[in-house]
Tab-separated table of C-alpha atoms in Angstrom:
chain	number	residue	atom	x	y	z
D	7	UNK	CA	-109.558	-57.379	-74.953
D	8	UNK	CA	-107.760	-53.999	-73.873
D	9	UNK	CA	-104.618	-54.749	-72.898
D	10	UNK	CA	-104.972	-51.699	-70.527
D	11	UNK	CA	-107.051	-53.598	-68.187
D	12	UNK	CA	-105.421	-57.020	-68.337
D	13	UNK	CA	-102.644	-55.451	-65.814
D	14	UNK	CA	-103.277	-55.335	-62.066
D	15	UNK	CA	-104.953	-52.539	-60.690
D	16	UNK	CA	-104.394	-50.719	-57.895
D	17	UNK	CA	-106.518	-51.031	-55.070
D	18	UNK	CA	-109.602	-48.988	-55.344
D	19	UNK	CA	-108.626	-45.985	-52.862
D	20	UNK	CA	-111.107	-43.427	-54.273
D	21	UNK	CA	-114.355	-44.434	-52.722
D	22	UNK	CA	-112.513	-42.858	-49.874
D	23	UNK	CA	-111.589	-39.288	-52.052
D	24	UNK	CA	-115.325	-39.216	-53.736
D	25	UNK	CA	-117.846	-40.196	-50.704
D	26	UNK	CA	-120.925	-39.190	-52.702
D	27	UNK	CA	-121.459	-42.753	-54.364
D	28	UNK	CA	-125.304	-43.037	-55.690
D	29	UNK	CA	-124.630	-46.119	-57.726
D	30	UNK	CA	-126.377	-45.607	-61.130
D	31	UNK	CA	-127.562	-48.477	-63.037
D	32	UNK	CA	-125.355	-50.582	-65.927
D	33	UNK	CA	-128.611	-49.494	-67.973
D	34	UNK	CA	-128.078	-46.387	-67.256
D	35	UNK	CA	-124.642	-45.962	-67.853
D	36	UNK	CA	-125.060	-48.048	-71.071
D	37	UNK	CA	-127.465	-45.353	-72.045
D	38	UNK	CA	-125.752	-42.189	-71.309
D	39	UNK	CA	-122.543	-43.837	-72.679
D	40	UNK	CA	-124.047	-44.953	-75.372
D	41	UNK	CA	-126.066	-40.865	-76.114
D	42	UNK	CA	-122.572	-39.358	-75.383
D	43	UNK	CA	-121.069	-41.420	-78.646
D	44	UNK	CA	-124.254	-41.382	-80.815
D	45	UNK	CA	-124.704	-37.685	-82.148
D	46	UNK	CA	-123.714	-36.116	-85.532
D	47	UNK	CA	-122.047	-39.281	-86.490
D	48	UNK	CA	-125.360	-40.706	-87.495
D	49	UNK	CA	-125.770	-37.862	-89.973
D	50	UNK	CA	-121.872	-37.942	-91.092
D	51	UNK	CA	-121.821	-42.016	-91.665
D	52	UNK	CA	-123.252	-42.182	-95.378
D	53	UNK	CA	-121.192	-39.788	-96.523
D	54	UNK	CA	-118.017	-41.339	-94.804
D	55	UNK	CA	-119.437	-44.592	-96.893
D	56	UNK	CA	-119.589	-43.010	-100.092
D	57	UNK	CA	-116.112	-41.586	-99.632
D	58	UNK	CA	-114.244	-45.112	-98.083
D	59	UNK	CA	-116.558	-47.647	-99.498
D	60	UNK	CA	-118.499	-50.151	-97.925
D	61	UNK	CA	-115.984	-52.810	-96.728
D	62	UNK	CA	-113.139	-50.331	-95.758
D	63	UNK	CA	-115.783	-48.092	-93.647
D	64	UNK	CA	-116.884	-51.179	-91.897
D	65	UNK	CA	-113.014	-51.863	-90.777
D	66	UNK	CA	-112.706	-48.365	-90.390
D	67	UNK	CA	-115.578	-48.448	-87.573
D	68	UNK	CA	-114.394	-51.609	-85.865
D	69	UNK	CA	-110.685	-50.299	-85.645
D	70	UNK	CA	-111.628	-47.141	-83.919
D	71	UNK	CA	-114.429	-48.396	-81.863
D	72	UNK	CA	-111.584	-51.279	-81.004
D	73	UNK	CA	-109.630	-48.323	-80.076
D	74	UNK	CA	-111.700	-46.557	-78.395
D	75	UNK	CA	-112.223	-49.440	-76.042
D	76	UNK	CA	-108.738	-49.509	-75.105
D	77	UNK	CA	-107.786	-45.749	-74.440
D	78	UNK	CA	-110.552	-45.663	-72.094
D	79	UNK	CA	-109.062	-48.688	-70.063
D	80	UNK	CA	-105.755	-46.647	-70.169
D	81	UNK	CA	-107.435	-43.712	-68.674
D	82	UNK	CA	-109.260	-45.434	-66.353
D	83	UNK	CA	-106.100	-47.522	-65.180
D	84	UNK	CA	-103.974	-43.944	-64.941
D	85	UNK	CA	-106.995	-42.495	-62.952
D	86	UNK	CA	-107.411	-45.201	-60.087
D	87	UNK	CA	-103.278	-45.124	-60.078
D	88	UNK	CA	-103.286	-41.681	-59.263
D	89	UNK	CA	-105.451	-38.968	-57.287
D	90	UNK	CA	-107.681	-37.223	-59.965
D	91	UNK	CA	-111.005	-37.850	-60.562
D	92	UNK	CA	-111.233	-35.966	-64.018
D	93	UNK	CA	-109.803	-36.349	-67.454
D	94	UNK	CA	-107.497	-33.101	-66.887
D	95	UNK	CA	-106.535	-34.037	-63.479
D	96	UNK	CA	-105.042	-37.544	-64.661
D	97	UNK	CA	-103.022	-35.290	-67.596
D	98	UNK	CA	-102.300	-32.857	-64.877
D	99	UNK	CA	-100.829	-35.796	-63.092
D	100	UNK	CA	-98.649	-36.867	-66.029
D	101	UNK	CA	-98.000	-33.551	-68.172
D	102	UNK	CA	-98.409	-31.036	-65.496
D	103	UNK	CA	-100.680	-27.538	-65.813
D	104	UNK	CA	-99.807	-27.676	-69.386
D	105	UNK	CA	-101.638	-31.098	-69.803
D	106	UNK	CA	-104.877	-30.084	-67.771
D	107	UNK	CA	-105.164	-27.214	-69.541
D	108	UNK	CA	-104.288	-28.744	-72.833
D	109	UNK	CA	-107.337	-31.621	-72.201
D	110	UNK	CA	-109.490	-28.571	-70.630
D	111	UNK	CA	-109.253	-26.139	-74.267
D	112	UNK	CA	-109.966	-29.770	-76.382
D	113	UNK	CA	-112.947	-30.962	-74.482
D	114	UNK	CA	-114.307	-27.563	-74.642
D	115	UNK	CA	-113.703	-26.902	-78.253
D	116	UNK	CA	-115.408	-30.339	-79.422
D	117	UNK	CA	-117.937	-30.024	-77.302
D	118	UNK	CA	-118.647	-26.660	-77.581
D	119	UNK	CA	-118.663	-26.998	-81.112
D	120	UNK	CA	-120.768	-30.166	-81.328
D	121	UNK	CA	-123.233	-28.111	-79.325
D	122	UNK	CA	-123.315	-25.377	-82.184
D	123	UNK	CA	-123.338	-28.259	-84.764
D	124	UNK	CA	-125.931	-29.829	-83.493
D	125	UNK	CA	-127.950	-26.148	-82.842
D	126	UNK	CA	-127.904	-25.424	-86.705
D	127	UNK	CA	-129.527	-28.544	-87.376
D	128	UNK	CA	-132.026	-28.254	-85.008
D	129	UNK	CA	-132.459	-25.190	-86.802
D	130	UNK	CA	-132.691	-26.619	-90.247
D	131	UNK	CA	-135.267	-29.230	-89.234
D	132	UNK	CA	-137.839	-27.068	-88.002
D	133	UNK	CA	-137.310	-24.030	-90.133
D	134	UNK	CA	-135.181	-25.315	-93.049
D	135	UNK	CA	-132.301	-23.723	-94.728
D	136	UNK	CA	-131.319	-21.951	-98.044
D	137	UNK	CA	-128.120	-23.312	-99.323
D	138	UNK	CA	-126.662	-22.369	-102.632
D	139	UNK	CA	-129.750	-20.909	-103.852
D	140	UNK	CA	-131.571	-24.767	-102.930
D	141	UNK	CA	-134.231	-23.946	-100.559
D	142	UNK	CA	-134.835	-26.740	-98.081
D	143	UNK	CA	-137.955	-26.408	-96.197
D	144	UNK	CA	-138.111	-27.458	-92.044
D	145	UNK	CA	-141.205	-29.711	-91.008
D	146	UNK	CA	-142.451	-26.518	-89.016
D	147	UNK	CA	-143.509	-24.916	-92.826
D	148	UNK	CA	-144.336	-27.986	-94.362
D	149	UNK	CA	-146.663	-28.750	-91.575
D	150	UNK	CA	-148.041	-25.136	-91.038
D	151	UNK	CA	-146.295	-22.702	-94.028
D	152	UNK	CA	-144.507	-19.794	-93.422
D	153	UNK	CA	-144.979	-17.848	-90.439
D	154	UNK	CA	-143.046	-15.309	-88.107
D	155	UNK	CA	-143.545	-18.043	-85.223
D	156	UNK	CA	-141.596	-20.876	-87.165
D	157	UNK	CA	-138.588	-18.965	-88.416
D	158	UNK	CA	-135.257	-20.128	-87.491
D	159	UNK	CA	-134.599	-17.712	-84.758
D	160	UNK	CA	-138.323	-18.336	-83.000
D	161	UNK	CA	-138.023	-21.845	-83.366
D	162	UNK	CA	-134.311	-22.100	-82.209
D	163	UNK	CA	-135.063	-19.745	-78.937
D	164	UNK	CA	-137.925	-21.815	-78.090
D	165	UNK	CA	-135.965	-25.434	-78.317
D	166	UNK	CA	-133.587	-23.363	-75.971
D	167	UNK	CA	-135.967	-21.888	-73.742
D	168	UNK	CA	-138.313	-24.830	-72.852
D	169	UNK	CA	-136.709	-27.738	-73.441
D	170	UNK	CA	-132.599	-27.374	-73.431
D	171	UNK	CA	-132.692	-25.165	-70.222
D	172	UNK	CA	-134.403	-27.887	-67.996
D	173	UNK	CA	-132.002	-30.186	-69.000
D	174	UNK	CA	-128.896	-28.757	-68.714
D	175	UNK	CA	-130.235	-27.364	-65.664
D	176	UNK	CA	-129.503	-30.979	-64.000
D	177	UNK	CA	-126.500	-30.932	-61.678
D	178	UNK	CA	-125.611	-34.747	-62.024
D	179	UNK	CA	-125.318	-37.035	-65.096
D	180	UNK	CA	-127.380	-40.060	-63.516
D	181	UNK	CA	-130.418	-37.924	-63.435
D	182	UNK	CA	-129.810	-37.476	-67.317
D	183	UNK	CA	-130.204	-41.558	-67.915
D	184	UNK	CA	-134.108	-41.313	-68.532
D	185	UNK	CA	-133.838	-38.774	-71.762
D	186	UNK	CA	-130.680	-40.695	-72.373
D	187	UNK	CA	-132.696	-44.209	-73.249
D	188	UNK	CA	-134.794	-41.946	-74.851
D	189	UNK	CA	-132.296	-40.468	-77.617
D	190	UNK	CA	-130.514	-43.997	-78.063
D	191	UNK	CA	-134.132	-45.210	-79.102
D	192	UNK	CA	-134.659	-42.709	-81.029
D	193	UNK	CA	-131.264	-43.422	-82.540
D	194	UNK	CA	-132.797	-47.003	-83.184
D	195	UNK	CA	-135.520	-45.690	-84.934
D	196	UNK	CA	-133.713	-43.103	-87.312
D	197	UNK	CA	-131.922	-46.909	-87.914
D	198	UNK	CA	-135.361	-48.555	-88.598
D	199	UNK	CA	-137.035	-46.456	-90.836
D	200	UNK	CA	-133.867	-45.761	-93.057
D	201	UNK	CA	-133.765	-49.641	-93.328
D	202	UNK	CA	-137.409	-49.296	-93.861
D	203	UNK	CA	-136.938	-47.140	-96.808
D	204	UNK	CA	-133.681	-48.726	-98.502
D	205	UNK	CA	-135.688	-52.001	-98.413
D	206	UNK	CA	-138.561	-50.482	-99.868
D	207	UNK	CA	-136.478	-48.898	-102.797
D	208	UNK	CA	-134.285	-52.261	-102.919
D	209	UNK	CA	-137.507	-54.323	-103.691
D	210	UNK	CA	-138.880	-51.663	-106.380
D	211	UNK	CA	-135.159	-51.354	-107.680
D	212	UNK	CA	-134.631	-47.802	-106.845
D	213	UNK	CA	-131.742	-48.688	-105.098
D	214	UNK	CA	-127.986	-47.074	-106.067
D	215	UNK	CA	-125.542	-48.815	-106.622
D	216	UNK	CA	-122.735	-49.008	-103.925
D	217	UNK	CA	-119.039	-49.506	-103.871
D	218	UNK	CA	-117.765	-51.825	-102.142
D	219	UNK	CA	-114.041	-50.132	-102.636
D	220	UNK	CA	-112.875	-46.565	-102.790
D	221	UNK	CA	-112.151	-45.141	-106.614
D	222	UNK	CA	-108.640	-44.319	-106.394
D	223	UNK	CA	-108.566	-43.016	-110.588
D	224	UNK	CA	-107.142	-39.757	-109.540
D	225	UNK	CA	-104.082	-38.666	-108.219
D	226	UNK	CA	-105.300	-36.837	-105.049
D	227	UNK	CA	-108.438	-39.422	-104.077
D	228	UNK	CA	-106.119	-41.482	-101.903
D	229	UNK	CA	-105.267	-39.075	-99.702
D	230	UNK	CA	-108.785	-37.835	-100.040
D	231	UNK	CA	-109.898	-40.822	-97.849
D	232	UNK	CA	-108.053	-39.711	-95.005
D	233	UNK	CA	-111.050	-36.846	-94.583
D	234	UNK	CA	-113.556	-39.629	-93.689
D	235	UNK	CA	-111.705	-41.041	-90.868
D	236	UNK	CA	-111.849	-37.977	-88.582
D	237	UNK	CA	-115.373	-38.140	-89.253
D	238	UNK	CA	-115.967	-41.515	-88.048
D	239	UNK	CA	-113.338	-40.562	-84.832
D	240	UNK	CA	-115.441	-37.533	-84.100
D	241	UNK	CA	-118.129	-40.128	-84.117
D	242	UNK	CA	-116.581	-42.458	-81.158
D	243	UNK	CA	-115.241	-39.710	-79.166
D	244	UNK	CA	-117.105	-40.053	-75.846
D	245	UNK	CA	-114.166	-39.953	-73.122
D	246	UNK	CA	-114.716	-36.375	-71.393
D	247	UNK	CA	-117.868	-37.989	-70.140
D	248	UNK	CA	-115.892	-41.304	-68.815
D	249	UNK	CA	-115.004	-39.959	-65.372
D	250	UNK	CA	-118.201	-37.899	-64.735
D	251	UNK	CA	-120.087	-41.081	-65.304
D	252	UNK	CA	-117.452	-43.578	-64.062
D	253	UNK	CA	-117.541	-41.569	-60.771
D	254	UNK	CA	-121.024	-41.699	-60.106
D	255	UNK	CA	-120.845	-45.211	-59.514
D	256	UNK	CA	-119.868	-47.384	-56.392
D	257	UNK	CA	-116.848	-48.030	-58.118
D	258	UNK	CA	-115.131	-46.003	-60.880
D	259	UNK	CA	-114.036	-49.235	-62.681
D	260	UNK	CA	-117.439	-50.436	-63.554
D	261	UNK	CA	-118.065	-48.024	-66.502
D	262	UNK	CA	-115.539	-50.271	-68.374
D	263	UNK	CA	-118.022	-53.238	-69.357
D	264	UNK	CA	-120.998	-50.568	-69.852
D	265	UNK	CA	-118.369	-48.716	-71.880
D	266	UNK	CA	-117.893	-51.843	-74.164
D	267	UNK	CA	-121.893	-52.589	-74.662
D	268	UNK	CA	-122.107	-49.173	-75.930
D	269	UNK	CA	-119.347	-49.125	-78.029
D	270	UNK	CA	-120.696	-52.285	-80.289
D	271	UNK	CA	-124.672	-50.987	-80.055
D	272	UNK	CA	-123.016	-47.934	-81.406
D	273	UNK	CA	-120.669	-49.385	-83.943
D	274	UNK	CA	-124.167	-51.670	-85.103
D	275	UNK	CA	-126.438	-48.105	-85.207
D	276	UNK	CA	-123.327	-46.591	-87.518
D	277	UNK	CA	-122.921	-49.035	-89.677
D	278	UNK	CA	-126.604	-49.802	-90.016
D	279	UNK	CA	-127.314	-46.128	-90.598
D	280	UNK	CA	-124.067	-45.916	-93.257
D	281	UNK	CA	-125.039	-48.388	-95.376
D	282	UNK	CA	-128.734	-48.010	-95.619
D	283	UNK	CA	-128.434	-44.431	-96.042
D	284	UNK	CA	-125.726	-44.966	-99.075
D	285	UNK	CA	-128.353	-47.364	-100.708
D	286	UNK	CA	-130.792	-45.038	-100.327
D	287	UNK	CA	-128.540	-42.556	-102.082
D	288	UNK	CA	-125.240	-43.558	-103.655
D	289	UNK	CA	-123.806	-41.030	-104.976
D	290	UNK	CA	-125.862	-37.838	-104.487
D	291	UNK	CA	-125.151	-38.753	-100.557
D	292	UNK	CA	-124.524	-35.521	-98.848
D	293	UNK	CA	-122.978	-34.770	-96.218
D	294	UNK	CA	-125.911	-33.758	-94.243
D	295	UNK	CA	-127.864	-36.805	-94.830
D	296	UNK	CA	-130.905	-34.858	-93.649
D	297	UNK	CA	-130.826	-33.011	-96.944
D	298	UNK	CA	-131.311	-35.917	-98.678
D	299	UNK	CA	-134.118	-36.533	-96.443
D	300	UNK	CA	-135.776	-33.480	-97.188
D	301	UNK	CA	-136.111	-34.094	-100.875
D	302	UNK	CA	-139.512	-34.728	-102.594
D	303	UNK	CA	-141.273	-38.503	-102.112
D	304	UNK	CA	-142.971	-40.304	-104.578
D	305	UNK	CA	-145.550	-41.129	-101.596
D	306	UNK	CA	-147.435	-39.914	-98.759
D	307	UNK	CA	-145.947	-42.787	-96.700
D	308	UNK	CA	-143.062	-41.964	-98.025
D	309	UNK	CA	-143.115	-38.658	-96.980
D	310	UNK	CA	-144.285	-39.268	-93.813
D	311	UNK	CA	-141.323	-41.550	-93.255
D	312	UNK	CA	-139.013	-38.696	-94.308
D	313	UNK	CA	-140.719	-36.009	-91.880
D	314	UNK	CA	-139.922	-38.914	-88.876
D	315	UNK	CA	-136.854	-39.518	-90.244
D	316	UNK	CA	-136.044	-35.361	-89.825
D	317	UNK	CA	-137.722	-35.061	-86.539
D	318	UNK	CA	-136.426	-38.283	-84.573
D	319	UNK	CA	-132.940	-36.894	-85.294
D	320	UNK	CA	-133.722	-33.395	-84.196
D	321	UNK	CA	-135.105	-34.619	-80.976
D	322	UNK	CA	-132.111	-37.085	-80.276
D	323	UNK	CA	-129.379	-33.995	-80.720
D	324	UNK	CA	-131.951	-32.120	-78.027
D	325	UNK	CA	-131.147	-35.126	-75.799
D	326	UNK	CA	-127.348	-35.256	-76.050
D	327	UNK	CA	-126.891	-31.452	-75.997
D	328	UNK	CA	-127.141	-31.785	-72.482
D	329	UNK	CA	-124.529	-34.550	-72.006
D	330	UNK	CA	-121.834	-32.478	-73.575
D	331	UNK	CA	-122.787	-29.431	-71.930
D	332	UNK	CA	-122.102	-31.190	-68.643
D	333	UNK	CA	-118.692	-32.042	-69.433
D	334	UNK	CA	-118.624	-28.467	-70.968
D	335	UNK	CA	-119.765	-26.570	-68.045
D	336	UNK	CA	-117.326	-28.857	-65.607
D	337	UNK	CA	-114.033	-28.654	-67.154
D	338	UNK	CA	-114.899	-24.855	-67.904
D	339	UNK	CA	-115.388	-24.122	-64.095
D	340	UNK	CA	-112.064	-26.482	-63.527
D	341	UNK	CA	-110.128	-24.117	-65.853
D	342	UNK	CA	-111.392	-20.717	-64.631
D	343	UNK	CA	-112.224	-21.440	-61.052
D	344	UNK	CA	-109.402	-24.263	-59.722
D	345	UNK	CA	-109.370	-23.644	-56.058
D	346	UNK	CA	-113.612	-23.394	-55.905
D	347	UNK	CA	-115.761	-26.037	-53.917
D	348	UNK	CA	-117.965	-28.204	-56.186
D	349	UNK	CA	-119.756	-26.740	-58.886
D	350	UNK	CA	-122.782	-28.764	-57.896
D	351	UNK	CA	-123.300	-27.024	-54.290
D	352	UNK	CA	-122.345	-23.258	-55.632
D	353	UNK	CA	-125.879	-22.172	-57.506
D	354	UNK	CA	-124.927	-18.690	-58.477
D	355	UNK	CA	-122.002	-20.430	-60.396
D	356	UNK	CA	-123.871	-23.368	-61.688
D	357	UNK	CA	-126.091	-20.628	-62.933
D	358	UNK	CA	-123.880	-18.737	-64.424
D	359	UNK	CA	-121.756	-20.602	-66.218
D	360	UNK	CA	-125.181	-22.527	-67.392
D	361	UNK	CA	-126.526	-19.368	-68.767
D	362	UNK	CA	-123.587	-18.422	-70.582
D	363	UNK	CA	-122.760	-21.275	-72.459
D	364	UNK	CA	-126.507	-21.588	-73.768
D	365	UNK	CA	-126.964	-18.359	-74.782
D	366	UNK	CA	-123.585	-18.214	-76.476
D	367	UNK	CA	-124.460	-21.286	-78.213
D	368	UNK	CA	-127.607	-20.154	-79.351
D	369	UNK	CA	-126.196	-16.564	-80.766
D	370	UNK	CA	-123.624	-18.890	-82.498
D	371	UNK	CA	-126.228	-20.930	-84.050
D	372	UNK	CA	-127.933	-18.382	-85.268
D	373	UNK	CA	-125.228	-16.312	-86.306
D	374	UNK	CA	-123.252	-19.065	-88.225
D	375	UNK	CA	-125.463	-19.992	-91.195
D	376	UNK	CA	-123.050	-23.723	-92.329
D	377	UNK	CA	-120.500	-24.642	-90.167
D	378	UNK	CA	-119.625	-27.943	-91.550
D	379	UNK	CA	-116.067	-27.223	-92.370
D	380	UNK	CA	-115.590	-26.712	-88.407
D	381	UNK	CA	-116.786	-30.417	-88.154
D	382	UNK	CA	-114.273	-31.552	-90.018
D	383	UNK	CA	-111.745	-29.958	-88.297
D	384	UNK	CA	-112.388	-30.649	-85.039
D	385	UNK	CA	-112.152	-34.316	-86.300
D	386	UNK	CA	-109.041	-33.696	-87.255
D	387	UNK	CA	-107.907	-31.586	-83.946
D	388	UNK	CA	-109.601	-31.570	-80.786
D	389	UNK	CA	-111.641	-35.007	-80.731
D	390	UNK	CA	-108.800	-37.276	-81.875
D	391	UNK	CA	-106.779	-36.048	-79.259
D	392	UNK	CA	-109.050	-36.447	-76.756
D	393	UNK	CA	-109.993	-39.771	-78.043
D	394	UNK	CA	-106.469	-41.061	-78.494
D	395	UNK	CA	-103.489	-38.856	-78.568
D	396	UNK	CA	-103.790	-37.766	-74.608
D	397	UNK	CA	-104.530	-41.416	-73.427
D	398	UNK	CA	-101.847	-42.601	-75.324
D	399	UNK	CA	-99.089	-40.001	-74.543
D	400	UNK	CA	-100.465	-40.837	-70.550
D	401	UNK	CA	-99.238	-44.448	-71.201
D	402	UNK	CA	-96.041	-43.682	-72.584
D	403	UNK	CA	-95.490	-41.233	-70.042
D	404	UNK	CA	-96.187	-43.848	-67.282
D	405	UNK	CA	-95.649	-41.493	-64.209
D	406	UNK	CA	-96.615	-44.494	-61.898
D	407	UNK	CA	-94.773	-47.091	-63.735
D	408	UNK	CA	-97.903	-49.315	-64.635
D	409	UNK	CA	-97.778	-49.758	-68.062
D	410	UNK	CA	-96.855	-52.855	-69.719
D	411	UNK	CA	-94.445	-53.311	-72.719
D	412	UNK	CA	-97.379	-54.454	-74.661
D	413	UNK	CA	-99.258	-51.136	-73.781
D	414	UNK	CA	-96.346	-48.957	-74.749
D	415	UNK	CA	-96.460	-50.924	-78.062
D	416	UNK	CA	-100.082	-50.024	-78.294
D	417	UNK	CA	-99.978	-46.461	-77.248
D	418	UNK	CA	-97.143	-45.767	-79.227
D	419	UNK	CA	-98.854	-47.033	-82.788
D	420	UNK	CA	-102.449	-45.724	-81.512
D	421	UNK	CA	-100.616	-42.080	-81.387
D	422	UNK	CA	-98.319	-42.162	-84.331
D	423	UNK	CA	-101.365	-43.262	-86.391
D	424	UNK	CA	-103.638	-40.478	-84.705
D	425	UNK	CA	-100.988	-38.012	-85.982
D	426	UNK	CA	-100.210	-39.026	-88.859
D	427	UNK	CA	-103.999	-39.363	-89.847
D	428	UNK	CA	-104.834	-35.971	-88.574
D	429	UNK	CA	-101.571	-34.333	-90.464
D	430	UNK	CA	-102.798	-36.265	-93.967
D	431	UNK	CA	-106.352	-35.087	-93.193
D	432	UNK	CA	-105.976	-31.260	-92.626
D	433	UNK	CA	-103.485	-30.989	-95.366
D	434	UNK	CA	-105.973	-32.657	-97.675
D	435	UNK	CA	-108.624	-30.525	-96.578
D	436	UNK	CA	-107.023	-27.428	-96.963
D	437	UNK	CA	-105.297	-28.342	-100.688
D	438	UNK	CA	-109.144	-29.006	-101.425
D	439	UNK	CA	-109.801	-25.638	-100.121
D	440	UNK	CA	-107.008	-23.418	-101.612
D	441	UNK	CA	-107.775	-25.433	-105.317
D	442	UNK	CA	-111.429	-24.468	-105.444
């Protein structure tokens, strides 16, 4: 299992540094694990498919969900050896200011964008989208037509106004556990019904054809399949909401089996939702599979099945926005306000910073008309190192002289491969870019 937890731990000193211990639930840390790791990934996994192939996107997701697993045992081993409580404060503890602030800009940045990601397609459910002269009509105008009340920016503001705001509006994670189950259900369900339909088409041989392997006939397609793999990262990157989670609990290190529960659910729901969706599809899979979604049925049960498909996935984003907001707003305040009490007992703060972030997320949504480029590279930037480049340069740092030789070993191919990944990734992105 991971090797970071195999070591002895220190003993568990922090119930003394963090007396406010409410002891959530393993179900409910299973679920708000589980809804911080499920979000665009589900959308993004067909496409990764179509790109790797069937068998090398199914190692692909066990090898980073494997990895996942491990770099949160090494933060959560670094955290009980030292004195922090948060992500930045255990790289504070290793790399200095430079490291909490380096941990601080990442979290933000994926998260933030994530939040604007997830925003636009909101946005494009309800009131559709016009892409390259193909209009794609949201439920809200199939359902009623056209009307001032169901354009993009009514139907946006409203999402934000009455049902975003409440949420993010909660001052602790735990309380976030109910709408948590919720969104990994309807996670489950987006799961269900694209099985539903992929069988359907299987048994009236409508089904494409998949590859099993990657075409590698041209020169550049090899390196080509590096641009899936930040994808599927972005997909398992979950560990800003470790410690807010972790800590709410009687004792930090209990989030670690929870943590593992999610992960395979998680790796299941991807690889479920990959495959069918790339049956459903082959070829013409894009990389919004909700466009696919959106073209014509050849049934009214069909098309009913489509308008679920569209909606369950809005309403699932709606539930994890507020998840990354939380880790948003917190390591936002840490940055700007160090020396403040607790963001929880300051309102006009809390309120603030609240405020701020949602309507600068909506104006962004609204602004940005495709930002899919941005998802990429975050994949390739912020989330991997928060995922695995900052866990595994805290092992190899080892200011506390914990780690083992077989965790160096670890650490030190989990970061070179990050890297090296990342490097092959951008640069293949922007040759793809520049030779358009």
């Amino acid at each position: 299992m991971t090797p970071a937890i195999q070591a002895p731990l220190l003993p568990k000193n922090k119930q003394e540094r963090s007396p406010e211990k409410h002891g959530s639930s393993a179900a409910g840390v299973v679920f708000n694990v589980s809804t911080s790791i499920i979000g665009a990934g589900i959308m993004s996994m067909p496409a990764a498919f179509k790109v790797l192939g069937v068998i090398p996107a199914l190692l692909m997701i066990a090898i980073i969900a494997f990895l996942a697993n491990v770099s949160v045992g090494f933060l959560m081993k670094f955290t009980i050896a030292g004195e922090a409580t948060t992500y930045a404060g255990v790289m504070k503890e290793s790399f200095g200011k430079a490291g909490s602030v380096a941990v601080q800009v990442a979290t933000m940045g994926a998260t933030f964008g994530c939040q604007i990601i997830f925003s636009i397609i909101i946005g494009d459910v309800l009131s559709g989208n016009e892409n390259g002269g193909s209009v794609h009509l949201g439920i809200l105008q199939q359902w009623f037509g056209s009307h001032w009340w169901n354009t993009r920016i009514f139907a946006v503001f409203f999402v934000f106004v009455f049902v975003l705001l409440p949420l993010v509006l909660c001052r602790r994670v735990e309380k976030l556990a109910i709408s948590s189950a919720i969104s990994v259900l309807l996670a489950v369900l987006f799961v269900i019904i694209s099985a539903v339909l992929a069988i359907s088409a299987l048994v009236q041989g409508k089904t494409k054809n998949p590859r099993l392997f990657p075409e590698l006939d041209e020169g550049g397609s090899f390196f080509n399949l590096f641009t899936a793999v930040p994808v599927i990262v972005t997909a398992f990157t979950f560990h800003f909401n470790v410690h807010p989670i972790g800590f709410e609990l009687s004792d930090p290190l209990d989030v670690i089996p929870p943590v593992r529960i999610s992960l395979v659910l998680c790796s299941v729901i991807y690889f479920a939702t990959g495959l069918f969706g790339y049956l459903l599809f082959g070829e013409a899979t894009m990389s919004d599979i909700l466009v696919n979604f959106d073209q014509s049925s050849d049934s009214s049960i069909g098309s009913f099945l489509n308008d679920v498909v569209r909606l369950s996935y809005a309403l699932h984003l709606i539930l994890v926005f507020p998840l990354l907001n939380f880790s948003l707003r917190a390591n936002l305040d840490e940055l700007l306000f160090p020396n403040k009490p607790s963001l929880a007992k300051d309102t006009k703060r809390f309120l603030g910073l609240t405020l701020a972030l949602l309507i600068s997320c909506f104006l962004a949504a609204i602004a940005i008309p495709d930002i899919w480029y941005f998802f990429q590279f975050i994949g390739s930037t912020t989330t991997v190192s928060i995922a695995f480049i900052f866990p595994a340069a805290i092992v190899l740092r080892d200011v506390h002289g914990l780690s083992t030789s077989r965790e160096k070993i670890v650490a030190a191919i989990m970061l070179v491969l990050a890297v090296a990944t990342s490097v092959i990734a951008i640069s293949s992105d922007i040759y793809s870019f520049t030779t358009k």
